[in-house]
Coordinates of C-alpha atoms in Angstrom, one line a residue:
Chain A
X24 CA 29.0 73.0 101.3
X25 CA 29.7 71.7 105.1
X26 CA 26.2 72.1 105.8
X27 CA 24.2 74.6 108.2
X28 CA 22.7 71.8 110.0
X29 CA 25.6 69.7 110.7
X30 CA 27.5 72.9 112.0
X31 CA 24.4 73.7 114.0
X32 CA 24.3 70.2 115.4
X33 CA 28.2 70.2 116.3
X34 CA 29.3 73.5 117.2
X35 CA 26.5 75.3 119.3
X36 CA 26.2 73.9 122.7
X37 CA 22.4 75.5 122.2
X38 CA 22.2 77.8 124.8
X39 CA 21.0 80.4 122.9
X40 CA 18.2 78.4 121.8
X41 CA 15.0 78.9 123.1
X42 CA 12.7 75.9 123.8
X43 CA 11.2 74.6 120.9
X44 CA 7.3 74.4 120.1
X45 CA 7.8 70.6 120.0
X46 CA 10.2 70.0 123.3
X47 CA 12.8 67.1 123.0
X48 CA 14.0 65.5 126.1
X49 CA 17.2 67.3 125.7
X50 CA 15.8 70.5 126.1
X51 CA 16.2 72.5 129.3
X52 CA 13.7 73.8 131.8
X53 CA 13.8 77.2 132.9
X54 CA 15.0 76.3 136.1
X55 CA 17.5 74.3 134.6
X56 CA 19.7 77.5 134.5
X57 CA 21.4 79.2 137.3
X58 CA 22.9 82.3 137.6
X59 CA 26.3 82.6 137.7
X60 CA 27.5 84.9 140.7
X61 CA 29.0 88.4 139.5
X62 CA 32.3 87.6 141.6
X63 CA 32.8 84.5 139.6
X64 CA 33.3 86.1 136.5
X65 CA 36.4 88.0 135.3
X66 CA 35.9 90.5 132.5
X67 CA 39.4 90.9 130.3
X68 CA 38.9 94.0 128.4
X69 CA 41.9 94.7 125.8
X70 CA 42.9 98.2 124.7
X71 CA 41.1 97.4 121.2
X72 CA 37.8 97.5 123.3
X73 CA 37.1 93.5 122.9
X74 CA 35.8 91.9 126.0
X75 CA 36.6 88.1 127.2
X76 CA 34.5 86.9 129.9
X77 CA 36.2 83.8 132.1
X78 CA 34.1 82.0 134.5
X79 CA 36.5 81.3 137.5
X80 CA 36.3 77.9 139.3
X81 CA 36.9 78.7 143.3
X82 CA 35.8 74.9 144.2
X83 CA 38.3 73.3 142.1
X84 CA 41.5 75.7 143.4
X85 CA 40.5 78.0 145.9
X86 CA 43.9 79.1 146.6
X87 CA 44.8 79.9 143.0
X88 CA 41.4 81.7 142.2
X89 CA 41.8 83.7 145.9
X90 CA 44.7 85.0 144.2
X91 CA 43.1 85.6 141.1
X92 CA 40.3 87.6 143.0
X93 CA 43.3 89.8 144.9
X94 CA 44.9 90.2 141.6
X95 CA 41.9 91.7 139.7
X96 CA 41.0 93.7 143.0
X97 CA 44.6 95.2 142.8
X98 CA 43.6 95.9 138.9
X99 CA 47.0 94.2 138.7
X100 CA 46.2 93.1 135.3
X101 CA 45.7 96.8 134.2
X102 CA 48.2 97.9 131.1
X103 CA 49.5 94.2 131.0
X104 CA 49.4 92.5 128.0
X105 CA 48.9 89.1 125.8
X106 CA 52.1 88.2 125.3
X107 CA 52.8 84.7 123.6
X108 CA 50.0 82.9 121.1
X109 CA 51.1 79.9 120.3
X110 CA 49.5 77.9 117.4
X111 CA 47.0 74.9 118.2
X112 CA 48.0 75.4 121.9
X113 CA 47.9 78.5 124.5
X114 CA 47.4 82.0 124.3
X115 CA 49.3 83.6 127.4
X116 CA 48.8 86.8 129.4
X117 CA 50.4 88.8 132.4
X118 CA 53.6 91.3 132.8
X119 CA 55.6 90.1 130.3
X120 CA 58.4 92.4 132.1
X121 CA 58.2 90.0 135.2
X122 CA 59.0 93.1 137.4
X123 CA 55.9 93.9 138.2
X124 CA 55.0 93.5 142.1
X125 CA 52.5 91.4 143.0
X126 CA 50.0 93.2 145.7
X127 CA 49.8 91.7 148.9
X128 CA 47.8 89.1 150.4
X129 CA 48.9 87.1 147.6
X130 CA 50.1 83.4 148.1
X131 CA 53.2 83.1 146.5
X132 CA 53.6 79.6 146.9
X133 CA 50.0 78.2 146.4
X134 CA 49.4 74.2 146.9
X135 CA 49.0 72.2 143.6
X136 CA 45.4 72.3 143.1
X137 CA 45.4 69.9 140.2
X138 CA 43.2 67.6 141.2
X139 CA 40.9 66.7 144.3
X140 CA 39.9 63.6 146.1
X141 CA 36.6 62.0 145.3
X142 CA 34.2 62.1 142.8
X143 CA 31.6 64.4 142.5
X144 CA 30.4 63.9 138.8
X145 CA 26.7 63.8 138.1
X146 CA 26.7 62.6 134.7
X147 CA 29.4 61.1 132.4
X148 CA 30.2 60.3 129.5
X149 CA 29.7 56.6 128.2
X150 CA 32.9 55.8 126.9
X151 CA 36.4 55.8 128.4
X152 CA 38.6 59.0 127.8
X153 CA 42.2 58.6 126.8
X154 CA 43.8 60.4 129.8
X155 CA 41.3 59.3 132.6
X156 CA 39.0 56.3 133.7
X157 CA 36.1 58.5 132.9
X158 CA 35.1 62.1 131.9
X159 CA 31.7 64.0 133.0
X160 CA 30.3 67.1 134.9
X161 CA 30.2 68.4 138.3
X162 CA 26.3 69.8 139.1
X163 CA 27.2 73.4 138.5
X164 CA 28.7 72.9 135.0
X165 CA 32.1 72.1 135.2
X166 CA 33.4 69.2 132.9
X167 CA 35.1 66.7 134.9
X168 CA 37.5 63.7 134.2
X169 CA 38.8 61.4 136.8
X170 CA 40.0 57.9 137.9
X171 CA 38.4 56.2 141.4
X172 CA 40.5 58.4 143.7
X173 CA 40.2 61.9 142.7
X174 CA 38.9 64.3 139.8
X175 CA 40.1 67.1 138.1
X176 CA 39.1 69.6 135.2
X177 CA 40.3 68.6 131.9
X178 CA 42.4 70.8 129.6
X179 CA 39.5 71.5 126.9
X180 CA 39.5 74.6 124.3
X181 CA 38.8 77.8 126.3
X182 CA 40.3 76.3 129.9
X183 CA 42.0 78.9 131.6
X184 CA 45.0 77.9 133.7
X185 CA 47.9 79.1 135.7
X186 CA 51.0 79.4 134.1
X187 CA 53.9 77.9 136.3
X188 CA 57.9 77.1 135.7
X189 CA 59.4 73.4 137.2
X190 CA 57.7 71.9 139.6
X191 CA 56.9 71.8 142.5
X192 CA 56.4 75.6 141.5
X193 CA 52.6 75.5 140.6
X194 CA 52.3 79.5 139.7
X195 CA 51.0 82.5 141.8
X196 CA 48.2 83.0 139.0
X197 CA 49.4 86.1 137.9
X198 CA 50.3 84.7 134.5
X199 CA 47.3 82.8 132.9
X200 CA 46.8 81.1 129.5
X201 CA 43.7 80.1 127.8
X202 CA 43.9 76.9 125.3
X203 CA 43.6 77.9 121.8
X204 CA 43.8 74.7 119.9
X205 CA 43.1 70.9 120.6
X206 CA 42.6 70.2 124.3
X207 CA 46.1 70.0 125.5
X208 CA 45.0 67.3 127.8
X209 CA 48.5 66.3 129.0
X210 CA 48.7 69.1 130.9
X211 CA 45.7 67.7 133.2
X212 CA 46.7 67.2 136.6
X213 CA 50.2 69.2 136.1
X214 CA 48.8 72.6 135.9
X215 CA 45.8 74.2 137.9
X216 CA 43.1 75.3 136.0
X217 CA 41.2 78.1 137.4
X218 CA 38.1 78.6 135.1
X219 CA 36.9 78.9 131.3
X220 CA 36.3 81.7 128.7
X221 CA 32.4 81.8 128.6
X222 CA 32.5 84.7 125.9
X223 CA 34.5 86.5 123.7
X224 CA 37.5 83.3 123.1
X225 CA 37.5 84.5 119.6
X226 CA 38.6 88.0 120.2
X227 CA 41.9 85.9 121.1
X228 CA 41.8 83.0 119.0
X229 CA 42.5 85.2 116.0
X230 CA 45.5 87.1 117.9
X231 CA 48.9 86.7 115.2
X232 CA 50.7 83.6 116.5
X233 CA 54.2 84.6 117.9
X234 CA 56.8 84.0 115.8
X235 CA 59.2 83.7 118.8
X236 CA 60.3 80.2 120.0
X237 CA 56.8 78.7 121.6
X238 CA 55.0 81.5 120.5
X239 CA 56.2 84.4 122.4
X240 CA 56.0 87.9 120.5
X241 CA 59.6 88.7 119.9
X242 CA 59.1 92.3 120.4
X243 CA 57.1 94.4 122.9
X244 CA 55.0 96.2 119.9
X245 CA 53.7 93.0 119.0
X246 CA 52.0 92.4 122.5
X247 CA 48.4 93.0 122.8
X248 CA 47.8 95.3 125.4
X249 CA 45.3 94.9 128.1
X250 CA 43.4 98.0 129.3
X251 CA 41.7 96.5 132.2
X252 CA 40.5 93.1 134.2
X253 CA 37.5 93.4 136.4
X254 CA 35.0 91.1 138.6
X255 CA 31.5 91.2 136.6
X256 CA 30.8 92.6 140.5
X257 CA 32.6 95.6 140.2
X258 CA 31.2 96.4 136.7
X259 CA 28.1 98.9 137.1
X260 CA 25.2 96.9 137.3
X261 CA 23.9 98.6 134.0
X262 CA 26.6 97.4 132.0
X263 CA 27.8 94.0 133.7
X264 CA 27.6 90.8 131.9
X265 CA 25.8 88.0 133.2
X266 CA 25.9 84.0 132.6
X267 CA 24.0 81.3 133.7
X268 CA 25.3 77.7 133.6
X269 CA 22.8 74.5 133.1
X270 CA 22.8 72.1 135.4
X271 CA 23.8 68.9 135.0
X272 CA 22.0 66.7 137.6
X273 CA 18.4 66.0 135.2
X274 CA 17.5 63.7 132.4
X275 CA 17.5 66.4 130.2
X276 CA 21.0 66.8 130.7
X277 CA 21.2 63.1 130.7
X278 CA 19.4 63.4 127.1
X279 CA 21.9 66.2 126.0
X280 CA 24.8 63.8 127.0
X281 CA 23.2 61.1 124.8
X282 CA 22.6 63.8 121.5
X283 CA 26.3 64.8 121.6
X284 CA 27.5 61.0 121.6
X285 CA 25.0 59.8 118.8
X286 CA 24.6 62.9 116.2
X287 CA 21.7 62.3 114.0
X288 CA 20.2 62.1 110.7
X289 CA 20.0 63.2 108.0
X290 CA 23.4 64.7 108.0
X291 CA 24.8 62.2 110.2
X292 CA 25.1 58.4 108.6
X293 CA 27.1 56.8 111.8
X294 CA 26.9 57.9 115.0
X295 CA 29.8 57.8 116.8
X296 CA 28.2 56.0 120.4
X297 CA 30.7 58.6 122.3
X298 CA 32.4 61.8 122.6
X299 CA 35.3 63.8 124.0
X300 CA 34.5 65.8 126.7
X301 CA 36.3 68.4 124.9
X302 CA 33.5 68.3 122.0
X303 CA 30.6 68.3 124.7
X304 CA 31.5 70.8 126.7
X305 CA 28.4 72.1 129.5
X306 CA 26.5 75.0 128.3
X307 CA 26.9 78.5 129.7
X308 CA 24.5 81.2 128.3
X309 CA 23.7 85.0 128.6
X310 CA 21.5 85.3 131.6
X311 CA 19.3 88.3 132.5
X312 CA 20.8 88.6 136.3
X313 CA 23.3 87.1 138.1
X314 CA 22.2 86.4 141.8
Chain B
X24 CA 55.0 81.3 132.9
X25 CA 54.2 78.5 131.5
X26 CA 57.7 77.0 131.3
X27 CA 59.7 76.9 127.7
X28 CA 59.9 73.5 128.3
X29 CA 56.6 72.1 128.7
X30 CA 55.1 74.1 125.6
X31 CA 58.4 72.5 123.5
X32 CA 57.4 68.6 125.2
X33 CA 53.7 69.2 124.9
X34 CA 53.6 71.0 121.3
X35 CA 56.1 70.2 118.9
X36 CA 55.9 66.9 117.0
X37 CA 59.8 67.5 117.1
X38 CA 60.6 67.3 113.1
X39 CA 62.9 70.4 113.3
X40 CA 65.0 69.3 116.4
X41 CA 68.4 67.5 115.2
X42 CA 69.5 64.1 116.5
X43 CA 70.6 65.5 119.9
X44 CA 74.4 64.1 121.0
X45 CA 73.1 61.7 123.9
X46 CA 70.3 59.9 121.7
X47 CA 66.8 58.8 122.9
X48 CA 64.8 55.6 122.0
X49 CA 62.6 58.0 120.1
X50 CA 65.3 59.8 118.1
X51 CA 64.3 59.1 114.5
X52 CA 67.3 57.4 112.0
X53 CA 67.9 59.2 108.6
X54 CA 65.7 56.6 106.8
X55 CA 62.8 57.1 109.0
X56 CA 62.4 60.4 107.0
X57 CA 60.3 59.4 103.7
X58 CA 59.8 62.2 101.2
X59 CA 56.0 62.9 100.1
X60 CA 55.7 63.0 96.4
X61 CA 55.2 66.3 95.2
X62 CA 51.8 65.5 93.2
X63 CA 50.8 64.7 96.8
X64 CA 51.2 68.1 98.3
X65 CA 48.8 70.7 97.3
X66 CA 50.1 74.7 97.9
X67 CA 47.6 77.3 98.8
X68 CA 48.6 80.6 97.9
X69 CA 46.4 83.7 99.6
X70 CA 46.2 86.7 98.0
X71 CA 48.3 88.0 100.9
X72 CA 51.1 85.8 99.7
X73 CA 50.6 83.7 102.9
X74 CA 50.8 80.0 101.8
X75 CA 49.4 77.1 103.1
X76 CA 50.3 73.4 102.2
X77 CA 48.0 70.2 102.4
X78 CA 49.5 66.7 101.9
X79 CA 46.5 65.0 100.3
X80 CA 45.7 61.1 101.3
X81 CA 44.9 59.7 97.8
X82 CA 45.0 56.1 99.5
X83 CA 42.0 57.2 102.1
X84 CA 39.6 58.9 99.7
X85 CA 40.9 58.1 96.1
X86 CA 37.9 59.6 94.1
X87 CA 37.6 62.5 95.6
X88 CA 41.4 63.1 95.9
X89 CA 41.3 62.6 92.1
X90 CA 38.7 65.3 91.8
X91 CA 40.8 67.5 93.8
X92 CA 43.7 67.0 91.7
X93 CA 41.6 67.8 88.4
X94 CA 40.4 70.6 90.1
X95 CA 44.0 71.8 90.6
X96 CA 44.8 71.3 87.4
X97 CA 42.3 73.4 86.0
X98 CA 43.5 76.1 88.4
X99 CA 39.7 75.9 89.4
X100 CA 40.6 77.7 92.9
X101 CA 42.4 80.5 92.0
X102 CA 40.3 83.9 92.6
X103 CA 38.3 81.7 95.0
X104 CA 38.3 82.5 98.8
X105 CA 38.0 81.3 102.2
X106 CA 34.5 82.7 102.9
X107 CA 33.9 81.1 106.6
X108 CA 35.7 80.8 109.3
X109 CA 33.7 79.2 112.5
X110 CA 35.8 79.8 116.1
X111 CA 36.6 76.0 117.6
X112 CA 35.4 74.3 114.3
X113 CA 36.5 74.8 110.6
X114 CA 37.5 77.3 107.9
X115 CA 36.0 76.4 104.6
X116 CA 36.8 77.5 101.3
X117 CA 36.1 77.2 97.7
X118 CA 33.4 79.4 95.6
X119 CA 31.7 81.4 97.5
X120 CA 29.1 82.0 94.8
X121 CA 28.3 78.1 94.2
X122 CA 27.7 79.1 90.3
X123 CA 31.8 78.6 89.3
X124 CA 31.2 75.3 86.7
X125 CA 33.1 72.3 87.4
X126 CA 35.8 71.2 85.0
X127 CA 35.3 68.3 82.8
X128 CA 36.2 64.9 84.1
X129 CA 35.1 65.4 88.1
X130 CA 33.2 62.4 89.5
X131 CA 30.1 64.8 90.6
X132 CA 28.7 62.1 92.9
X133 CA 31.9 60.2 94.8
X134 CA 31.6 57.0 96.8
X135 CA 31.8 57.8 100.6
X136 CA 34.8 57.0 101.3
X137 CA 34.2 57.7 104.6
X138 CA 36.1 54.5 106.0
X139 CA 38.2 51.7 104.4
X140 CA 37.6 47.8 105.5
X141 CA 40.5 46.2 107.4
X142 CA 43.2 47.6 109.6
X143 CA 46.2 48.9 108.4
X144 CA 47.6 50.3 111.5
X145 CA 51.6 49.7 112.5
X146 CA 51.4 51.3 115.6
X147 CA 48.4 51.9 118.2
X148 CA 48.3 54.0 121.0
X149 CA 47.3 52.9 124.3
X150 CA 44.1 53.4 125.2
X151 CA 40.7 53.6 123.9
X152 CA 39.6 56.5 121.7
X153 CA 36.3 58.2 122.8
X154 CA 35.1 57.7 118.9
X155 CA 36.8 54.4 118.3
X156 CA 38.1 51.0 119.6
X157 CA 41.6 51.8 118.9
X158 CA 43.6 54.7 117.3
X159 CA 46.9 54.6 116.1
X160 CA 49.3 55.3 112.6
X161 CA 49.6 54.1 109.1
X162 CA 52.9 53.1 107.7
X163 CA 53.2 56.3 106.0
X164 CA 52.3 58.1 108.7
X165 CA 48.9 59.1 108.6
X166 CA 46.5 59.1 112.0
X167 CA 44.0 56.5 112.0
X168 CA 40.9 55.2 114.4
X169 CA 39.0 51.9 114.0
X170 CA 37.4 49.1 115.1
X171 CA 37.7 45.6 114.2
X172 CA 36.3 45.7 110.7
X173 CA 37.4 49.1 109.5
X174 CA 39.4 52.1 109.9
X175 CA 39.4 56.1 109.3
X176 CA 41.2 58.9 109.7
X177 CA 40.5 61.1 112.4
X178 CA 39.3 65.0 112.8
X179 CA 42.0 66.5 114.2
X180 CA 43.2 70.1 114.1
X181 CA 44.5 70.5 110.5
X182 CA 42.6 67.7 109.0
X183 CA 41.3 68.8 105.4
X184 CA 37.7 67.6 104.4
X185 CA 35.0 67.7 102.0
X186 CA 32.1 69.9 102.5
X187 CA 28.8 68.5 101.7
X188 CA 25.2 68.9 102.1
X189 CA 23.1 66.2 103.1
X190 CA 23.6 62.5 103.1
X191 CA 24.1 60.5 100.9
X192 CA 25.5 63.3 99.3
X193 CA 29.7 63.1 99.9
X194 CA 30.7 66.5 98.1
X195 CA 32.6 66.8 95.1
X196 CA 35.6 68.0 96.7
X197 CA 35.4 71.7 95.7
X198 CA 34.6 72.9 99.0
X199 CA 37.0 72.0 101.4
X200 CA 37.4 73.0 105.0
X201 CA 40.3 72.6 107.4
X202 CA 39.9 71.6 111.4
X203 CA 40.7 74.7 113.4
X204 CA 39.6 74.0 116.9
X205 CA 39.2 71.1 119.0
X206 CA 39.2 67.7 116.6
X207 CA 35.1 67.8 115.6
X208 CA 35.4 63.8 115.8
X209 CA 31.9 63.2 115.7
X210 CA 32.7 64.0 111.8
X211 CA 34.6 60.9 111.5
X212 CA 33.1 58.5 109.2
X213 CA 30.5 61.2 108.0
X214 CA 32.4 63.3 106.1
X215 CA 35.6 62.4 103.3
X216 CA 38.8 63.6 104.9
X217 CA 41.3 64.2 102.3
X218 CA 44.5 65.4 103.6
X219 CA 46.0 67.3 106.4
X220 CA 47.7 70.6 106.5
X221 CA 51.3 70.6 107.2
X222 CA 52.6 74.0 107.0
X223 CA 51.0 77.2 107.2
X224 CA 47.6 76.4 109.3
X225 CA 48.5 79.3 111.1
X226 CA 47.6 81.5 108.1
X227 CA 44.1 80.3 108.4
X228 CA 43.6 79.7 111.9
X229 CA 44.2 83.8 112.5
X230 CA 41.8 84.5 110.2
X231 CA 38.8 86.7 111.7
X232 CA 35.9 84.6 112.6
X233 CA 32.6 85.1 110.6
X234 CA 29.9 86.9 112.0
X235 CA 27.0 85.5 110.3
X236 CA 25.7 82.1 111.1
X237 CA 28.2 79.5 111.5
X238 CA 31.1 81.7 111.1
X239 CA 29.9 82.6 107.6
X240 CA 31.0 86.2 106.2
X241 CA 28.6 88.2 106.0
X242 CA 29.6 90.2 102.8
X243 CA 31.5 89.4 100.3
X244 CA 34.1 92.1 101.2
X245 CA 35.3 90.1 104.3
X246 CA 36.2 86.6 102.4
X247 CA 39.8 85.8 102.3
X248 CA 41.2 86.0 99.0
X249 CA 42.6 82.8 97.3
X250 CA 45.6 83.7 94.4
X251 CA 46.3 80.3 93.6
X252 CA 46.3 76.6 94.1
X253 CA 48.6 74.2 92.8
X254 CA 50.2 70.8 93.2
X255 CA 54.1 71.1 94.3
X256 CA 54.6 69.0 91.1
X257 CA 53.6 72.2 89.1
X258 CA 55.7 74.6 91.0
X259 CA 59.2 75.4 89.8
X260 CA 62.0 73.1 91.4
X261 CA 63.6 76.2 92.6
X262 CA 60.5 77.4 94.6
X263 CA 58.7 74.1 95.5
X264 CA 58.2 73.2 98.9
X265 CA 59.2 69.6 100.0
X266 CA 58.0 67.6 102.7
X267 CA 58.9 64.2 104.5
X268 CA 56.6 62.3 106.7
X269 CA 58.2 60.2 109.6
X270 CA 57.7 56.5 108.9
X271 CA 55.8 54.8 112.2
X272 CA 56.8 51.2 111.3
X273 CA 59.9 50.8 113.8
X274 CA 60.5 50.8 117.4
X275 CA 61.9 54.8 117.4
X276 CA 58.1 55.7 116.7
X277 CA 56.8 53.2 119.4
X278 CA 59.3 54.8 121.7
X279 CA 57.9 58.7 120.4
X280 CA 54.3 57.3 121.1
X281 CA 55.5 56.4 124.7
X282 CA 56.4 59.8 125.3
X283 CA 53.4 61.3 124.2
X284 CA 51.7 59.1 126.6
X285 CA 53.7 59.6 129.5
X286 CA 55.3 63.3 130.0
X287 CA 58.4 63.3 132.0
X288 CA 59.9 65.1 135.1
X289 CA 61.0 68.1 135.5
X290 CA 58.2 70.1 134.2
X291 CA 55.5 67.4 134.6
X292 CA 54.5 65.6 137.5
X293 CA 51.8 62.8 136.9
X294 CA 52.0 61.2 133.3
X295 CA 48.8 60.6 131.3
X296 CA 49.6 57.0 130.9
X297 CA 47.5 57.8 127.6
X298 CA 47.0 60.4 124.8
X299 CA 44.5 61.4 122.3
X300 CA 45.7 61.0 118.9
X301 CA 45.1 64.5 117.9
X302 CA 47.8 65.2 120.6
X303 CA 49.9 63.1 119.2
X304 CA 50.1 63.6 115.3
X305 CA 52.5 62.0 113.3
X306 CA 55.2 64.5 112.3
X307 CA 56.0 66.0 109.0
X308 CA 58.6 68.0 108.3
X309 CA 60.4 70.0 105.3
X310 CA 62.7 67.9 103.4
X311 CA 65.5 68.9 101.0
X312 CA 64.3 66.8 98.1
X313 CA 60.4 65.2 97.5
X314 CA 61.4 62.1 95.3

């Protein structure tokens, strides 16, 4: 069998692992975990009761995230659906009828928040990325890719983006998708990414693939109903989920990167000497209190 | 909504698209499609009737593939199960009891067929790969990665590998897995890859994720029963599935690569200038006759 160890080494970003008695240079200190604000967490509750939590990225796509917060505030996604699931690509949700009016206060034509000037990464991977000159991490736990002039978030598994039609349309934010296969990185800098699923992605990735073109469900009955979408700040404190990101601007995280780039014996015989940003996503874990 | 066009451009490797009236430089000629031999195709039939077809790679891992053919010939996987499904990682199948005796003729300790000397790629991607010095394609339609001395197949979505325990064990081939998330490339050169799912991956990728450690199903009842596993050559001709790979040693394929590396308007506004091998998997399609 594929060993337990390899999967543990490879897969988990180890957020749930308590500090080991014998600390390694990659082990986080307690202060490396920082609460994610409650109004930065969007909780999707499916009609079957399952929940999916998305961390929003207001600093990366401020107008789109403002739209999303307004849509959540109006409870606009309540009683909508996941209407498209395409294997090794995306699951997409919103108003499948395309007739539901948007609430007031929505910017209908947001700017193209696909990238931003400058390079704010505080930690980087060692090798060049196939889609960018570098890949790395923001201080507050977002994956980044970039060149010498600008940076953007990469389309990795679990990243959430804004559906749109042909350019220069950028999408209002009412139709969202999440990547559920190999990161569709060609979308980088072509679509606005607005966040990342931090818990519950497996409630989406298992959904039946749509048999219509591009994974759209052919009939209304196949759609997966969404009960509610709320910001965590709207959810009563007793049942509110809370999350923490791991800071990236410290030598523990640098050691963590090195560990992702060079897996160790006894399972691994050849360390790669590099890693793909989508296989080295910055850790997020459940937290005790959000702020 | 995420447009129909973008998904078509991004996702489909276009094997099903007939030659357009206005041919592009990337359109294959009829002779670019080559039949995959029937004894190179392994058909897994689940108890629910769904089938999953795997193209085997005997040239890359000859001893492991010989074992797999012997196991198929003995109908060894009949009435076994998929016993592990880990989100964004792998689904794994075989004998969950670990007690079923192997048939005669199996090499119990195969050599480490993780890579091979030389570089046989006839086409390459333009940018460096995070896990290798180059990425490209064999003439007969396999993805490759390599350095100056050797080459290997990359762990992309849909690639099939041999479960093993700690090195130097390489696994007999009786326990197999398929990648169902972002390509777990750190496994490259550490595990024997033996093939690729060419049809039916969505019958595996939707399976419930195991809630035990590493995605193992906790109870026997959760396991997904496998009815039979057969080589296509064992299946009556009338119902035998047949596949073709697209040759890579021609200017049409070079143009196809360029198209994957630089997506075009009207949807795309920024071409990436590069692609990840796992987002540019060589096309395979259903064929009329296998040989």
